PDB file of C-alpha atoms in Angstrom:
ATOM      1  CA  UNK X   1      -0.025   0.016   0.138  1.00 63.00           C
ATOM      2  CA  UNK X   2       1.266   3.389  -0.394  1.00 77.00           C
ATOM      3  CA  UNK X   3      -0.743   4.920   1.779  1.00 93.00           C
ATOM      4  CA  UNK X   4      -0.453   8.758   1.386  1.00 96.00           C
ATOM      5  CA  UNK X   5       1.627  10.190  -1.349  1.00 96.00           C
ATOM      6  CA  UNK X   6       2.953  13.524  -1.471  1.00 97.00           C
ATOM      7  CA  UNK X   7       4.761  15.844  -4.390  1.00 96.00           C
ATOM      8  CA  UNK X   8       7.122  17.059  -4.860  1.00 96.00           C
ATOM      9  CA  UNK X   9       9.387  16.347  -1.422  1.00 95.00           C
ATOM     10  CA  UNK X  10      10.986  19.731  -2.073  1.00 96.00           C
ATOM     11  CA  UNK X  11      10.570  23.310  -3.680  1.00 96.00           C
ATOM     12  CA  UNK X  12      12.225  26.368  -3.873  1.00 97.00           C
ATOM     13  CA  UNK X  13       9.716  29.180  -5.074  1.00 97.00           C
ATOM     14  CA  UNK X  14      10.599  32.892  -5.738  1.00 97.00           C
ATOM     15  CA  UNK X  15       8.361  35.516  -4.177  1.00 97.00           C
ATOM     16  CA  UNK X  16       4.914  35.734  -5.922  1.00 96.00           C
ATOM     17  CA  UNK X  17       5.211  32.944  -7.780  1.00 97.00           C
ATOM     18  CA  UNK X  18       2.315  29.999  -7.309  1.00 96.00           C
ATOM     19  CA  UNK X  19       2.223  26.377  -6.735  1.00 96.00           C
ATOM     20  CA  UNK X  20       0.404  23.186  -6.061  1.00 97.00           C
ATOM     21  CA  UNK X  21       1.063  20.496  -3.842  1.00 98.00           C
ATOM     22  CA  UNK X  22      -0.387  17.779  -4.774  1.00 97.00           C
ATOM     23  CA  UNK X  23      -1.631  14.599  -1.985  1.00 98.00           C
ATOM     24  CA  UNK X  24      -2.600  11.558  -2.983  1.00 97.00           C
ATOM     25  CA  UNK X  25      -4.135   8.436  -0.799  1.00 97.00           C
ATOM     26  CA  UNK X  26      -5.450   4.980  -1.780  1.00 96.00           C
ATOM     27  CA  UNK X  27      -6.950   3.756   1.706  1.00 94.00           C
ATOM     28  CA  UNK X  28     -10.443   4.895   0.855  1.00 94.00           C
ATOM     29  CA  UNK X  29     -10.157   7.998   3.409  1.00 94.00           C
ATOM     30  CA  UNK X  30     -13.350  10.366   3.507  1.00 93.00           C
ATOM     31  CA  UNK X  31     -10.837  12.513   5.606  1.00 94.00           C
ATOM     32  CA  UNK X  32      -7.990  14.621   4.383  1.00 95.00           C
ATOM     33  CA  UNK X  33      -6.030  17.652   5.759  1.00 95.00           C
ATOM     34  CA  UNK X  34      -3.332  19.874   5.346  1.00 97.00           C
ATOM     35  CA  UNK X  35      -1.023  20.747   7.912  1.00 96.00           C
ATOM     36  CA  UNK X  36       2.258  22.958   7.575  1.00 97.00           C
ATOM     37  CA  UNK X  37       5.197  22.630  10.462  1.00 95.00           C
ATOM     38  CA  UNK X  38       7.174  25.766  10.785  1.00 94.00           C
ATOM     39  CA  UNK X  39      10.786  25.310  12.825  1.00 86.00           C
ATOM     40  CA  UNK X  40      10.779  24.266  16.438  1.00 83.00           C
ATOM     41  CA  UNK X  41       6.882  23.843  16.106  1.00 86.00           C
ATOM     42  CA  UNK X  42       4.222  21.358  16.034  1.00 88.00           C
ATOM     43  CA  UNK X  43       2.007  20.967  13.076  1.00 93.00           C
ATOM     44  CA  UNK X  44      -0.613  23.705  12.762  1.00 94.00           C
ATOM     45  CA  UNK X  45      -3.647  22.891  10.113  1.00 94.00           C
ATOM     46  CA  UNK X  46      -4.670  24.802   7.044  1.00 96.00           C
ATOM     47  CA  UNK X  47      -7.224  22.693   5.672  1.00 95.00           C
ATOM     48  CA  UNK X  48      -9.097  19.985   5.841  1.00 94.00           C
ATOM     49  CA  UNK X  49     -12.044  18.139   4.179  1.00 94.00           C
ATOM     50  CA  UNK X  50     -14.542  15.445   5.134  1.00 92.00           C
ATOM     51  CA  UNK X  51     -15.281  14.043   1.714  1.00 93.00           C
ATOM     52  CA  UNK X  52     -15.214  15.047  -1.983  1.00 94.00           C
ATOM     53  CA  UNK X  53     -16.321  18.669  -2.372  1.00 94.00           C
ATOM     54  CA  UNK X  54     -16.360  19.207   1.018  1.00 94.00           C
ATOM     55  CA  UNK X  55     -13.450  21.633   2.623  1.00 95.00           C
ATOM     56  CA  UNK X  56     -13.166  23.848   5.505  1.00 93.00           C
ATOM     57  CA  UNK X  57     -10.908  26.070   7.074  1.00 93.00           C
ATOM     58  CA  UNK X  58      -8.424  25.275   9.822  1.00 92.00           C
ATOM     59  CA  UNK X  59      -6.164  27.122  12.159  1.00 91.00           C
ATOM     60  CA  UNK X  60      -3.754  29.088   9.728  1.00 95.00           C
ATOM     61  CA  UNK X  61      -5.372  29.303   6.005  1.00 96.00           C
ATOM     62  CA  UNK X  62      -4.607  32.509   4.753  1.00 96.00           C
ATOM     63  CA  UNK X  63      -2.405  32.066   1.784  1.00 96.00           C
ATOM     64  CA  UNK X  64      -4.065  28.910   0.645  1.00 97.00           C
ATOM     65  CA  UNK X  65      -6.828  27.483  -1.188  1.00 97.00           C
ATOM     66  CA  UNK X  66      -7.402  23.470  -1.636  1.00 97.00           C
ATOM     67  CA  UNK X  67     -10.159  21.401  -3.598  1.00 96.00           C
ATOM     68  CA  UNK X  68     -11.219  18.091  -3.131  1.00 97.00           C
ATOM     69  CA  UNK X  69     -12.940  17.090  -6.118  1.00 96.00           C
ATOM     70  CA  UNK X  70     -12.162  13.166  -5.558  1.00 96.00           C
ATOM     71  CA  UNK X  71     -12.164  11.097  -2.404  1.00 96.00           C
ATOM     72  CA  UNK X  72      -7.883  10.492  -3.265  1.00 97.00           C
ATOM     73  CA  UNK X  73      -6.727  13.812  -3.860  1.00 97.00           C
ATOM     74  CA  UNK X  74      -6.530  16.773  -1.772  1.00 98.00           C
ATOM     75  CA  UNK X  75      -4.159  19.437  -3.966  1.00 98.00           C
ATOM     76  CA  UNK X  76      -2.836  22.161  -1.787  1.00 98.00           C
ATOM     77  CA  UNK X  77      -3.040  25.711  -3.795  1.00 97.00           C
ATOM     78  CA  UNK X  78      -0.443  28.666  -3.196  1.00 96.00           C
ATOM     79  CA  UNK X  79      -1.246  31.402  -5.289  1.00 89.00           C
ATOM     80  CA  UNK X  80       1.085  34.030  -4.010  1.00 94.00           C
ATOM     81  CA  UNK X  81       4.008  32.676  -2.536  1.00 96.00           C
ATOM     82  CA  UNK X  82       5.380  34.589   0.753  1.00 96.00           C
ATOM     83  CA  UNK X  83       8.785  34.063   2.669  1.00 96.00           C
ATOM     84  CA  UNK X  84       6.079  33.646   5.690  1.00 96.00           C
ATOM     85  CA  UNK X  85       4.887  30.542   3.771  1.00 97.00           C
ATOM     86  CA  UNK X  86       8.659  28.777   3.667  1.00 97.00           C
ATOM     87  CA  UNK X  87       7.437  25.535   5.731  1.00 97.00           C
ATOM     88  CA  UNK X  88       7.409  21.656   5.852  1.00 96.00           C
ATOM     89  CA  UNK X  89       3.843  20.692   4.479  1.00 97.00           C
ATOM     90  CA  UNK X  90       2.258  17.396   5.507  1.00 97.00           C
ATOM     91  CA  UNK X  91      -1.332  15.939   3.936  1.00 97.00           C
ATOM     92  CA  UNK X  92      -2.695  13.076   6.298  1.00 95.00           C
ATOM     93  CA  UNK X  93      -5.732  11.335   6.026  1.00 94.00           C
ATOM     94  CA  UNK X  94      -8.117   9.317   8.589  1.00 91.00           C
ATOM     95  CA  UNK X  95     -11.310   7.335   8.274  1.00 87.00           C
ATOM     96  CA  UNK X  96     -13.383   9.372   9.752  1.00 81.00           C
ATOM     97  CA  UNK X  97     -13.027  11.773  12.607  1.00 76.00           C
ATOM     98  CA  UNK X  98     -11.728   9.125  14.687  1.00 74.00           C
ATOM     99  CA  UNK X  99     -10.062   7.367  12.812  1.00 79.00           C
ATOM    100  CA  UNK X 100      -6.138   7.389  12.855  1.00 83.00           C
ATOM    101  CA  UNK X 101      -4.506   9.823  10.577  1.00 88.00           C
ATOM    102  CA  UNK X 102      -1.590   8.505   8.294  1.00 92.00           C
ATOM    103  CA  UNK X 103       0.681  11.159   7.211  1.00 94.00           C
ATOM    104  CA  UNK X 104       2.386  11.541   4.082  1.00 95.00           C
ATOM    105  CA  UNK X 105       6.237  12.099   4.203  1.00 94.00           C
ATOM    106  CA  UNK X 106       6.312  16.216   4.027  1.00 95.00           C
ATOM    107  CA  UNK X 107       7.284  18.605   1.334  1.00 96.00           C
ATOM    108  CA  UNK X 108       9.781  21.160   2.268  1.00 96.00           C
ATOM    109  CA  UNK X 109       8.684  24.492   0.612  1.00 97.00           C
ATOM    110  CA  UNK X 110      11.372  27.372   0.603  1.00 97.00           C
ATOM    111  CA  UNK X 111      10.292  30.827  -0.610  1.00 97.00           C
ATOM    112  CA  UNK X 112      13.375  33.097  -1.375  1.00 96.00           C
TER     113      UNK X 112
ATOM    114  CA  UNK Z   1      -9.272  26.100  22.977  1.00 79.00           C
ATOM    115  CA  UNK Z   2      -7.594  22.663  23.209  1.00 86.00           C
ATOM    116  CA  UNK Z   3      -3.898  23.057  23.684  1.00 93.00           C
ATOM    117  CA  UNK Z   4      -1.018  21.014  23.997  1.00 96.00           C
ATOM    118  CA  UNK Z   5       2.310  21.965  25.970  1.00 97.00           C
ATOM    119  CA  UNK Z   6       5.443  20.175  26.134  1.00 97.00           C
ATOM    120  CA  UNK Z   7       7.480  21.644  28.590  1.00 96.00           C
ATOM    121  CA  UNK Z   8      10.668  19.868  27.490  1.00 97.00           C
ATOM    122  CA  UNK Z   9      12.125  20.986  24.296  1.00 95.00           C
ATOM    123  CA  UNK Z  10      15.001  18.688  24.463  1.00 97.00           C
ATOM    124  CA  UNK Z  11      15.883  15.800  26.724  1.00 97.00           C
ATOM    125  CA  UNK Z  12      18.948  13.253  26.673  1.00 98.00           C
ATOM    126  CA  UNK Z  13      19.410   9.591  27.570  1.00 98.00           C
ATOM    127  CA  UNK Z  14      21.901   6.821  27.397  1.00 98.00           C
ATOM    128  CA  UNK Z  15      21.765   3.938  25.229  1.00 97.00           C
ATOM    129  CA  UNK Z  16      19.613   1.556  27.381  1.00 97.00           C
ATOM    130  CA  UNK Z  17      18.397   3.871  29.840  1.00 98.00           C
ATOM    131  CA  UNK Z  18      14.610   5.028  30.522  1.00 98.00           C
ATOM    132  CA  UNK Z  19      13.572   8.323  29.742  1.00 98.00           C
ATOM    133  CA  UNK Z  20      10.009  10.040  30.248  1.00 98.00           C
ATOM    134  CA  UNK Z  21       8.886  12.741  27.863  1.00 98.00           C
ATOM    135  CA  UNK Z  22       6.271  15.137  29.550  1.00 98.00           C
ATOM    136  CA  UNK Z  23       2.754  16.621  28.277  1.00 98.00           C
ATOM    137  CA  UNK Z  24      -0.360  18.703  29.268  1.00 98.00           C
ATOM    138  CA  UNK Z  25      -3.263  19.178  27.665  1.00 97.00           C
ATOM    139  CA  UNK Z  26      -6.348  21.642  28.226  1.00 96.00           C
ATOM    140  CA  UNK Z  27      -9.365  20.822  27.177  1.00 93.00           C
ATOM    141  CA  UNK Z  28     -12.977  20.801  28.403  1.00 91.00           C
ATOM    142  CA  UNK Z  29     -14.292  17.745  26.498  1.00 90.00           C
ATOM    143  CA  UNK Z  30     -14.316  14.172  28.381  1.00 89.00           C
ATOM    144  CA  UNK Z  31     -14.186  12.330  25.061  1.00 90.00           C
ATOM    145  CA  UNK Z  32     -10.843  12.567  23.299  1.00 92.00           C
ATOM    146  CA  UNK Z  33      -7.517  10.757  22.050  1.00 92.00           C
ATOM    147  CA  UNK Z  34      -3.832  11.600  22.578  1.00 94.00           C
ATOM    148  CA  UNK Z  35      -1.158  10.191  20.551  1.00 94.00           C
ATOM    149  CA  UNK Z  36       2.513  10.744  20.360  1.00 96.00           C
ATOM    150  CA  UNK Z  37       4.250  10.449  17.346  1.00 95.00           C
ATOM    151  CA  UNK Z  38       8.055  10.219  16.356  1.00 96.00           C
ATOM    152  CA  UNK Z  39       9.282  12.246  13.457  1.00 94.00           C
ATOM    153  CA  UNK Z  40      12.640  11.019  12.666  1.00 94.00           C
ATOM    154  CA  UNK Z  41      15.142  13.386  10.501  1.00 91.00           C
ATOM    155  CA  UNK Z  42      13.413  11.801   7.186  1.00 90.00           C
ATOM    156  CA  UNK Z  43      10.333  13.445   8.330  1.00 90.00           C
ATOM    157  CA  UNK Z  44       7.896  11.105   8.556  1.00 91.00           C
ATOM    158  CA  UNK Z  45       5.455  11.537  11.187  1.00 93.00           C
ATOM    159  CA  UNK Z  46       5.097   8.128  13.170  1.00 93.00           C
ATOM    160  CA  UNK Z  47       2.663   6.510  15.337  1.00 92.00           C
ATOM    161  CA  UNK Z  48       4.144   5.659  18.421  1.00 95.00           C
ATOM    162  CA  UNK Z  49       1.005   4.969  20.729  1.00 94.00           C
ATOM    163  CA  UNK Z  50      -2.634   6.005  21.038  1.00 93.00           C
ATOM    164  CA  UNK Z  51      -4.641   6.621  24.318  1.00 94.00           C
ATOM    165  CA  UNK Z  52      -8.314   7.030  24.523  1.00 92.00           C
ATOM    166  CA  UNK Z  53      -9.649   9.223  26.769  1.00 92.00           C
ATOM    167  CA  UNK Z  54     -12.143   7.177  28.521  1.00 92.00           C
ATOM    168  CA  UNK Z  55      -9.653   4.528  28.903  1.00 91.00           C
ATOM    169  CA  UNK Z  56      -8.322   4.058  32.713  1.00 87.00           C
ATOM    170  CA  UNK Z  57      -5.800   1.452  31.733  1.00 93.00           C
ATOM    171  CA  UNK Z  58      -2.544   3.088  30.259  1.00 95.00           C
ATOM    172  CA  UNK Z  59      -1.808   2.360  26.871  1.00 94.00           C
ATOM    173  CA  UNK Z  60       1.859   0.475  26.093  1.00 94.00           C
ATOM    174  CA  UNK Z  61       3.567  -0.761  22.800  1.00 93.00           C
ATOM    175  CA  UNK Z  62       6.333  -2.891  23.205  1.00 95.00           C
ATOM    176  CA  UNK Z  63       8.774  -0.669  24.774  1.00 97.00           C
ATOM    177  CA  UNK Z  64       6.929   2.485  24.679  1.00 97.00           C
ATOM    178  CA  UNK Z  65       4.241   3.180  27.602  1.00 97.00           C
ATOM    179  CA  UNK Z  66       2.335   6.277  28.610  1.00 97.00           C
ATOM    180  CA  UNK Z  67       1.356   7.894  31.982  1.00 97.00           C
ATOM    181  CA  UNK Z  68      -2.265   9.019  31.398  1.00 97.00           C
ATOM    182  CA  UNK Z  69      -3.918  11.318  34.093  1.00 96.00           C
ATOM    183  CA  UNK Z  70      -7.486  12.663  32.978  1.00 95.00           C
ATOM    184  CA  UNK Z  71      -7.644  14.476  36.069  1.00 94.00           C
ATOM    185  CA  UNK Z  72      -4.494  16.284  35.836  1.00 96.00           C
ATOM    186  CA  UNK Z  73      -4.341  16.532  32.006  1.00 96.00           C
ATOM    187  CA  UNK Z  74      -1.373  14.776  31.721  1.00 97.00           C
ATOM    188  CA  UNK Z  75       0.043  12.677  29.262  1.00 97.00           C
ATOM    189  CA  UNK Z  76       3.714  11.497  29.540  1.00 98.00           C
ATOM    190  CA  UNK Z  77       5.679   8.821  27.375  1.00 98.00           C
ATOM    191  CA  UNK Z  78       8.180   6.545  29.146  1.00 98.00           C
ATOM    192  CA  UNK Z  79      10.407   4.839  26.545  1.00 98.00           C
ATOM    193  CA  UNK Z  80      12.415   1.695  28.011  1.00 98.00           C
ATOM    194  CA  UNK Z  81      15.600   0.277  27.256  1.00 98.00           C
ATOM    195  CA  UNK Z  82      16.480   3.419  24.843  1.00 98.00           C
ATOM    196  CA  UNK Z  83      17.906   2.378  21.373  1.00 97.00           C
ATOM    197  CA  UNK Z  84      20.171   4.966  19.030  1.00 97.00           C
ATOM    198  CA  UNK Z  85      17.107   4.580  16.816  1.00 96.00           C
ATOM    199  CA  UNK Z  86      14.636   6.134  19.017  1.00 97.00           C
ATOM    200  CA  UNK Z  87      16.509   9.391  18.801  1.00 97.00           C
ATOM    201  CA  UNK Z  88      14.227  11.957  16.994  1.00 97.00           C
ATOM    202  CA  UNK Z  89      11.258  14.401  17.546  1.00 96.00           C
ATOM    203  CA  UNK Z  90       8.646  13.354  19.763  1.00 97.00           C
ATOM    204  CA  UNK Z  91       5.459  14.987  19.014  1.00 96.00           C
ATOM    205  CA  UNK Z  92       2.071  14.874  21.825  1.00 97.00           C
ATOM    206  CA  UNK Z  93      -1.302  15.443  20.045  1.00 95.00           C
ATOM    207  CA  UNK Z  94      -4.612  15.891  20.767  1.00 94.00           C
ATOM    208  CA  UNK Z  95      -8.085  14.740  19.006  1.00 91.00           C
ATOM    209  CA  UNK Z  96     -11.650  15.644  20.320  1.00 88.00           C
ATOM    210  CA  UNK Z  97     -13.154  12.365  19.328  1.00 81.00           C
ATOM    211  CA  UNK Z  98     -16.743  14.501  18.845  1.00 75.00           C
ATOM    212  CA  UNK Z  99     -17.261  17.040  16.018  1.00 68.00           C
ATOM    213  CA  UNK Z 100     -16.978  16.819  12.596  1.00 69.00           C
ATOM    214  CA  UNK Z 101     -12.827  18.514  11.935  1.00 72.00           C
ATOM    215  CA  UNK Z 102     -11.214  15.008  13.653  1.00 77.00           C
ATOM    216  CA  UNK Z 103      -7.632  17.176  13.426  1.00 84.00           C
ATOM    217  CA  UNK Z 104      -4.827  16.915  16.148  1.00 89.00           C
ATOM    218  CA  UNK Z 105      -3.725  19.428  17.649  1.00 93.00           C
ATOM    219  CA  UNK Z 106       0.338  19.328  18.357  1.00 94.00           C
ATOM    220  CA  UNK Z 107       2.634  20.490  20.757  1.00 95.00           C
ATOM    221  CA  UNK Z 108       5.843  21.714  19.981  1.00 95.00           C
ATOM    222  CA  UNK Z 109       7.708  18.589  20.362  1.00 96.00           C
ATOM    223  CA  UNK Z 110      10.601  17.369  22.383  1.00 97.00           C
ATOM    224  CA  UNK Z 111      13.805  16.680  20.508  1.00 97.00           C
ATOM    225  CA  UNK Z 112      15.370  13.332  22.083  1.00 98.00           C
ATOM    226  CA  UNK Z 113      18.973  12.502  21.733  1.00 98.00           C
ATOM    227  CA  UNK Z 114      20.236   8.793  22.702  1.00 98.00           C
ATOM    228  CA  UNK Z 115      23.800   8.258  23.858  1.00 97.00           C
ATOM    229  CA  UNK Z 116      25.608   5.448  22.900  1.00 95.00           C
TER     230      UNK Z 116
END
C-alpha cells in the first residue's frame, strides 16, 4: 500500500510565484488534512476535508486554497508565495474524524 | 480552545536507559484521544502510541508506555531500554473524538537524543 503520497518532496519558489502541492491517498479515507510545520513548532492545520466536494478552513488558512474533487486527491494551492510560507507541509488522511491519521512524507517548501 | 504543551524542548538519554517525555493538555471535553508521534530526520510522522480518554488503563506498545492522568490533564511517554533509533522529535497530540473536524492539535515537540 502506498498510503498517503505527497509530491514534490522539495521545492524552492520565488516570491509571488504559484504552485500546487499534490496529495493522494489509496486507503479510501474520507477525511483529509493539510498541516504546516514551522521550525521548532508542532503541526498546524491549514485546511481539511470530510469528503469529496467539502472543504473547510483550519487554524492557518490565509494564503492557501484547496479543492477535493475526488476521494483520493486533496491538492493545496499557493497563489502568491511569500517568505512566511516557507515551511514543511504535511498531508494526512483518516477514516472518519476518529480514525487513525496517516501522514505523507512531507514537502519542504522554501520561498526566496 | 484545546492546547497541548510540551515543556521539554530537548531531552537526552543513555542507550539502554529509560526516559520520560512530558505532555500536558487543556480541554473542556471528556471524550478524546491522545497520541505520541515520532518524527525522525526523514520527516515521516510515525504513530508511537494512542490513548483513548475513556480508558483508565495506560496504553503500552513494546518499549513505549504512557502515564495518562486525566484529572491532571497529563500524558507522559516513557521509553524503556532506549535505542539509538529512538533519537527523534516526539510530538504529543490531542484529538477531540466528537465534532466533524477530527484534526490533531500538536505540541511543539521534544527533541530526544540517545547517547551510545
